[in-house]
């Protein structure tokens, strides 16, 4: 096949197609259009895009050897487990921003993750949550109940995350022998499935903000799941930048009520999630906005922002992506994706 010939024929056919239903009567306009077509303006140059390489943060195995992660994480976080059946899979390599997030959460602080689509934001909060539950089991301090609530703006994201957690936490383990349990609790689940979750709350609860509101208001669900969240350690708001205007105010009140219900008011560290640096500086959708109604910028997040009378130390995790060519400058990726709040280790009383 002559690819160049095919290319020229394709251009000729399309040019004939576009010219076939257009007849320009004005001679000056017709001359101008013919000249532009002859110059090739109808066929712009090809658009080339170079994918950035994220800085490496080491593998899960390396973090285990360094004592940053529990040893069981090396078995859990693998790609291709049980594909085919019996295959151990390949240990995941983390990006530097993922490692930064893990280390910050390991140190007991909250963080804002500011990386682009496809950068592995989910692992940045799933790994610390799973590691925390594993360490509780190893230390003998584990108690059944909800350790983390992950809130999504839409069910499709919760469904996708449940699929990913299934690959990590269920594949390679016998039924009922999962090291960390998780469940999705949304309006799309059958009544029998939700009843099972109420009777046996998981370590990780995937939900949406509407259902979380209902969990705080329906007596039976509040009695079961909110009580089971005593000592709640993690609250994750994925895609926080989607909460704007009245919806943002609703979520602000929801977060306040959840904190009160779980008595998780001490040393709560908050973050923000906006689209870019410019949006972050000029928007009114940040976490501090949700909680206190104020407007913040990037430097506020990094330096710590005031919420009421509390001073909130904020860890901001971003990334600079290095292109494959050393001649191209570093490109900052600041498309925000999630906010992770980590509650203190001190147990609380959720029977409010």
XYZ file of C-alpha atoms in Angstrom, residues 132 138 154:
3
model
C -3.377 1.870 58.445
C -0.700 -6.255 63.485
C -21.287 10.347 41.227
